[in-house]
Amino acid sequence: MVVKEIGSGVNESRPKLLSLLKESRITRVVVEHRDRLTCFGFHSSDALFAIQGRVIEVVNAAENEKEEFLADLARLISSFCARLYRQRRAKRTTEKLVEHLQAPEEEQS
């Protein structure tokens, strides 16, 4: 069985990955980079898979873990900044909509 899903290890809302992890018949999970599975806690996931007799195979393993960690940290900060800006934009949009809906009808025309 081959399951393909494009996603970040920061995003927990990945239905294909979650269903794959729940399926005990899947004995080998192949990921392009380990941070595609999870940004943090990869070794814990690997240990849990090993206990279950399953394997996580990383195609492009990092040669330098310190550089990989710094790259992960930069991606994480970027992801959280983008999320923060989306929340601010959504709040402003909601506030404008509420103002518009609360305005007297003659102003809306």
Coordinates of N, CA and C in Angstrom, one line a residue:
M1 N 0.9 -1.2 0.0 CA 0.0 0.0 0.0 C 0.9 1.2 0.0
V2 N 0.6 2.2 -0.9 CA 1.4 3.4 -1.0 C 0.4 4.6 -0.7
V3 N 0.8 5.4 0.3 CA 0.0 6.6 0.7 C 0.9 7.8 0.5
K4 N 0.4 8.7 -0.3 CA 1.2 10.0 -0.5 C 0.4 11.1 0.1
E5 N 1.2 11.9 0.9 CA 0.6 13.1 1.4 C 1.7 14.2 1.6
I6 N 1.4 15.3 1.0 CA 2.4 16.4 1.1 C 2.0 17.2 2.3
G7 N 2.9 17.4 3.2 CA 2.6 18.2 4.5 C 3.9 18.4 5.3
S8 N 3.7 19.2 6.3 CA 4.8 19.6 7.1 C 4.7 18.8 8.4
G9 N 5.8 18.6 9.1 CA 5.8 17.9 10.4 C 5.2 18.8 11.5
V10 N 5.0 20.1 11.2 CA 4.5 21.0 12.1 C 2.9 20.9 12.2
N11 N 2.4 20.5 11.0 CA 0.9 20.4 10.9 C 0.4 19.1 11.4
E12 N -0.4 19.1 12.4 CA -0.9 17.9 13.0 C -2.2 17.4 12.3
S13 N -2.8 18.2 11.4 CA -4.0 17.9 10.8 C -3.7 17.3 9.4
R14 N -3.3 16.0 9.5 CA -2.9 15.3 8.3 C -3.7 13.9 8.3
P15 N -4.8 13.9 7.7 CA -5.7 12.7 7.8 C -5.1 11.4 7.3
K16 N -4.3 11.5 6.2 CA -3.7 10.3 5.6 C -2.7 9.8 6.5
L17 N -1.8 10.6 7.0 CA -0.8 10.2 7.9 C -1.4 9.5 9.2
L18 N -2.4 10.2 9.8 CA -3.0 9.6 11.0 C -3.6 8.3 10.7
S19 N -4.3 8.1 9.6 CA -4.9 6.8 9.3 C -3.8 5.7 9.1
L20 N -2.7 6.2 8.5 CA -1.6 5.3 8.2 C -1.0 4.8 9.6
L21 N -0.8 5.7 10.5 CA -0.2 5.4 11.8 C -1.1 4.5 12.6
K22 N -2.4 4.6 12.4 CA -3.4 3.7 13.1 C -3.5 2.3 12.5
E23 N -3.0 2.1 11.3 CA -3.1 0.9 10.6 C -1.9 0.0 11.0
S24 N -2.2 -1.0 11.8 CA -1.1 -1.9 12.3 C -0.5 -2.7 11.2
R25 N -1.2 -3.0 10.1 CA -0.6 -3.8 9.1 C 0.5 -3.1 8.3
I26 N 0.6 -1.8 8.4 CA 1.6 -1.0 7.8 C 2.9 -1.2 8.6
T27 N 3.9 -1.9 8.1 CA 5.1 -2.1 8.8 C 6.3 -1.2 8.5
R28 N 6.2 -0.5 7.4 CA 7.3 0.4 7.0 C 6.7 1.7 6.5
V29 N 7.2 2.8 7.1 CA 6.8 4.1 6.6 C 8.0 4.8 6.1
V30 N 7.9 5.2 4.8 CA 9.1 5.9 4.2 C 8.8 7.4 4.0
V31 N 9.7 8.2 4.5 CA 9.5 9.7 4.4 C 10.7 10.2 3.7
E32 N 10.5 11.3 3.0 CA 11.6 11.9 2.3 C 12.7 12.5 3.2
H33 N 12.2 13.3 4.2 CA 13.0 13.9 5.3 C 12.3 13.6 6.6
R34 N 13.0 13.5 7.6 CA 12.4 13.1 8.9 C 11.5 14.2 9.4
D35 N 11.8 15.5 9.1 CA 10.9 16.6 9.5 C 9.6 16.6 8.8
R36 N 9.4 15.8 7.8 CA 8.1 15.7 7.1 C 7.2 14.8 7.9
L37 N 7.7 13.9 8.7 CA 6.9 13.1 9.6 C 6.5 13.9 10.8
T38 N 7.6 14.4 11.5 CA 7.4 15.3 12.7 C 8.6 16.2 12.9
C39 N 8.4 17.4 13.2 CA 9.5 18.3 13.4 C 10.3 18.0 14.7
F40 N 9.5 17.6 15.7 CA 10.2 17.3 17.0 C 9.6 16.0 17.5
G41 N 10.5 15.2 18.2 CA 10.0 14.0 18.7 C 10.2 12.8 17.7
F42 N 11.0 13.0 16.7 CA 11.2 11.9 15.7 C 11.7 10.6 16.4
H43 N 12.7 10.8 17.3 CA 13.3 9.6 18.0 C 12.2 8.8 18.8
S44 N 11.3 9.6 19.4 CA 10.2 8.9 20.2 C 9.3 8.1 19.2
S45 N 9.0 8.8 18.1 CA 8.1 8.0 17.1 C 8.8 6.8 16.6
D46 N 10.1 6.9 16.3 CA 10.9 5.8 15.8 C 10.9 4.7 16.9
A47 N 11.1 5.0 18.2 CA 11.1 4.0 19.2 C 9.7 3.3 19.4
L48 N 8.7 4.1 19.3 CA 7.3 3.5 19.3 C 7.1 2.6 18.2
F49 N 7.5 3.0 17.0 CA 7.4 2.1 15.8 C 8.2 0.8 16.0
A50 N 9.4 0.9 16.6 CA 10.3 -0.3 16.8 C 9.6 -1.2 17.8
I51 N 9.0 -0.7 18.8 CA 8.3 -1.6 19.8 C 7.2 -2.4 19.1
Q52 N 6.5 -1.7 18.1 CA 5.4 -2.4 17.4 C 5.9 -3.2 16.2
G53 N 7.2 -3.3 16.1 CA 7.8 -4.1 14.9 C 7.6 -3.4 13.6
R54 N 7.6 -2.1 13.7 CA 7.4 -1.3 12.5 C 8.7 -0.4 12.3
V55 N 8.9 0.1 11.1 CA 10.1 0.8 10.7 C 9.8 2.1 10.1
I56 N 10.5 3.2 10.5 CA 10.4 4.5 9.8 C 11.7 4.6 9.0
E57 N 11.6 4.7 7.7 CA 12.8 4.8 6.8 C 12.8 6.2 6.3
V58 N 14.0 6.9 6.5 CA 14.2 8.3 6.0 C 15.1 8.2 4.8
V59 N 14.6 8.7 3.7 CA 15.3 8.6 2.4 C 16.5 9.6 2.4
N60 N 16.3 10.8 2.8 CA 17.3 11.9 2.8 C 17.7 12.2 4.2
A61 N 18.6 11.4 4.8 CA 19.0 11.6 6.2 C 20.0 12.8 6.2
A62 N 19.9 13.6 7.3 CA 20.8 14.7 7.4 C 22.2 14.2 7.8
E63 N 23.2 14.9 7.2 CA 24.6 14.6 7.5 C 25.0 15.3 8.8
N64 N 24.4 16.4 9.0 CA 24.8 17.2 10.2 C 23.6 17.5 11.0
E65 N 23.4 16.9 12.2 CA 22.2 17.1 12.9 C 22.0 18.5 13.5
K66 N 23.1 19.1 13.8 CA 23.1 20.5 14.3 C 22.5 21.4 13.3
E67 N 23.0 21.3 12.1 CA 22.4 22.2 11.0 C 21.0 21.8 10.7
E68 N 20.6 20.6 10.8 CA 19.2 20.2 10.6 C 18.3 20.7 11.7
F69 N 18.8 20.7 12.9 CA 18.1 21.3 14.1 C 17.8 22.8 13.8
L70 N 18.9 23.5 13.4 CA 18.7 24.9 13.2 C 17.7 25.2 12.1
A71 N 17.8 24.4 11.0 CA 16.8 24.6 9.9 C 15.4 24.3 10.4
D72 N 15.2 23.2 11.2 CA 13.9 22.9 11.8 C 13.4 24.1 12.6
L73 N 14.3 24.7 13.5 CA 13.9 25.8 14.3 C 13.5 27.0 13.5
A74 N 14.2 27.3 12.4 CA 13.8 28.4 11.5 C 12.5 28.1 10.9
R75 N 12.2 26.9 10.4 CA 10.9 26.6 9.8 C 9.8 26.7 10.8
L76 N 10.1 26.3 12.0 CA 9.1 26.3 13.1 C 8.7 27.8 13.4
I77 N 9.7 28.6 13.5 CA 9.5 30.0 13.8 C 8.7 30.7 12.6
S78 N 9.1 30.4 11.4 CA 8.4 30.9 10.2 C 6.9 30.4 10.2
S79 N 6.7 29.2 10.6 CA 5.3 28.6 10.6 C 4.5 29.3 11.6
F80 N 5.0 29.5 12.8 CA 4.3 30.2 13.8 C 4.0 31.7 13.5
C81 N 5.0 32.3 12.9 CA 4.8 33.7 12.5 C 3.7 33.8 11.5
A82 N 3.7 32.9 10.5 CA 2.6 32.9 9.5 C 1.3 32.7 10.1
R83 N 1.2 31.8 11.1 CA -0.1 31.5 11.7 C -0.5 32.7 12.5
L84 N 0.4 33.4 13.2 CA 0.1 34.6 13.9 C -0.5 35.7 13.0
Y85 N 0.1 35.9 11.9 CA -0.3 36.9 10.9 C -1.7 36.6 10.4
R86 N -1.9 35.3 10.1 CA -3.3 34.8 9.6 C -4.3 35.1 10.7
Q87 N -4.0 34.9 12.0 CA -5.0 35.1 13.0 C -5.3 36.6 13.1
R88 N -4.2 37.5 13.0 CA -4.5 38.9 13.1 C -5.3 39.4 11.9
R89 N -5.1 38.9 10.7 CA -5.9 39.2 9.6 C -7.3 38.8 9.7
A90 N -7.5 37.6 10.2 CA -8.8 37.1 10.5 C -9.6 37.9 11.5
K91 N -8.9 38.3 12.5 CA -9.5 39.2 13.6 C -10.0 40.5 13.0
R92 N -9.1 41.1 12.2 CA -9.5 42.4 11.5 C -10.6 42.2 10.6
T93 N -10.6 41.2 9.8 CA -11.7 40.9 8.9 C -13.0 40.7 9.7
T94 N -13.0 40.0 10.8 CA -14.2 39.7 11.6 C -14.7 41.1 12.2
E95 N -13.8 41.9 12.7 CA -14.1 43.2 13.3 C -14.8 44.0 12.2
K96 N -14.3 44.1 11.0 CA -14.9 44.9 10.0 C -16.3 44.4 9.6
L97 N -16.5 43.1 9.6 CA -17.8 42.5 9.3 C -18.8 42.8 10.4
V98 N -18.4 42.7 11.6 CA -19.3 43.1 12.8 C -19.7 44.5 12.7
E99 N -18.7 45.4 12.4 CA -19.0 46.8 12.3 C -20.0 47.1 11.2
H100 N -19.8 46.4 10.1 CA -20.7 46.6 8.9 C -22.1 46.1 9.3
L101 N -22.2 45.0 10.0 CA -23.5 44.4 10.3 C -24.2 45.3 11.4
Q102 N -23.5 46.0 12.2 CA -24.0 46.8 13.3 C -24.4 48.2 12.8
A103 N -23.9 48.6 11.7 CA -24.1 49.9 11.2 C -25.6 50.1 10.8
P104 N -26.2 51.3 11.0 CA -27.6 51.5 10.5 C -27.7 51.2 9.0
E105 N -28.9 50.8 8.6 CA -29.1 50.4 7.3 C -28.8 51.4 6.2
E106 N -29.1 52.7 6.5 CA -28.8 53.8 5.6 C -27.3 53.9 5.3
E107 N -26.5 53.6 6.2 CA -25.0 53.6 6.0 C -24.5 52.5 5.1
Q108 N -25.2 51.3 5.2 CA -24.8 50.2 4.4 C -25.2 50.3 3.0
S109 N -26.1 51.2 2.6 CA -26.5 51.3 1.2 C -25.5 52.1 0.4

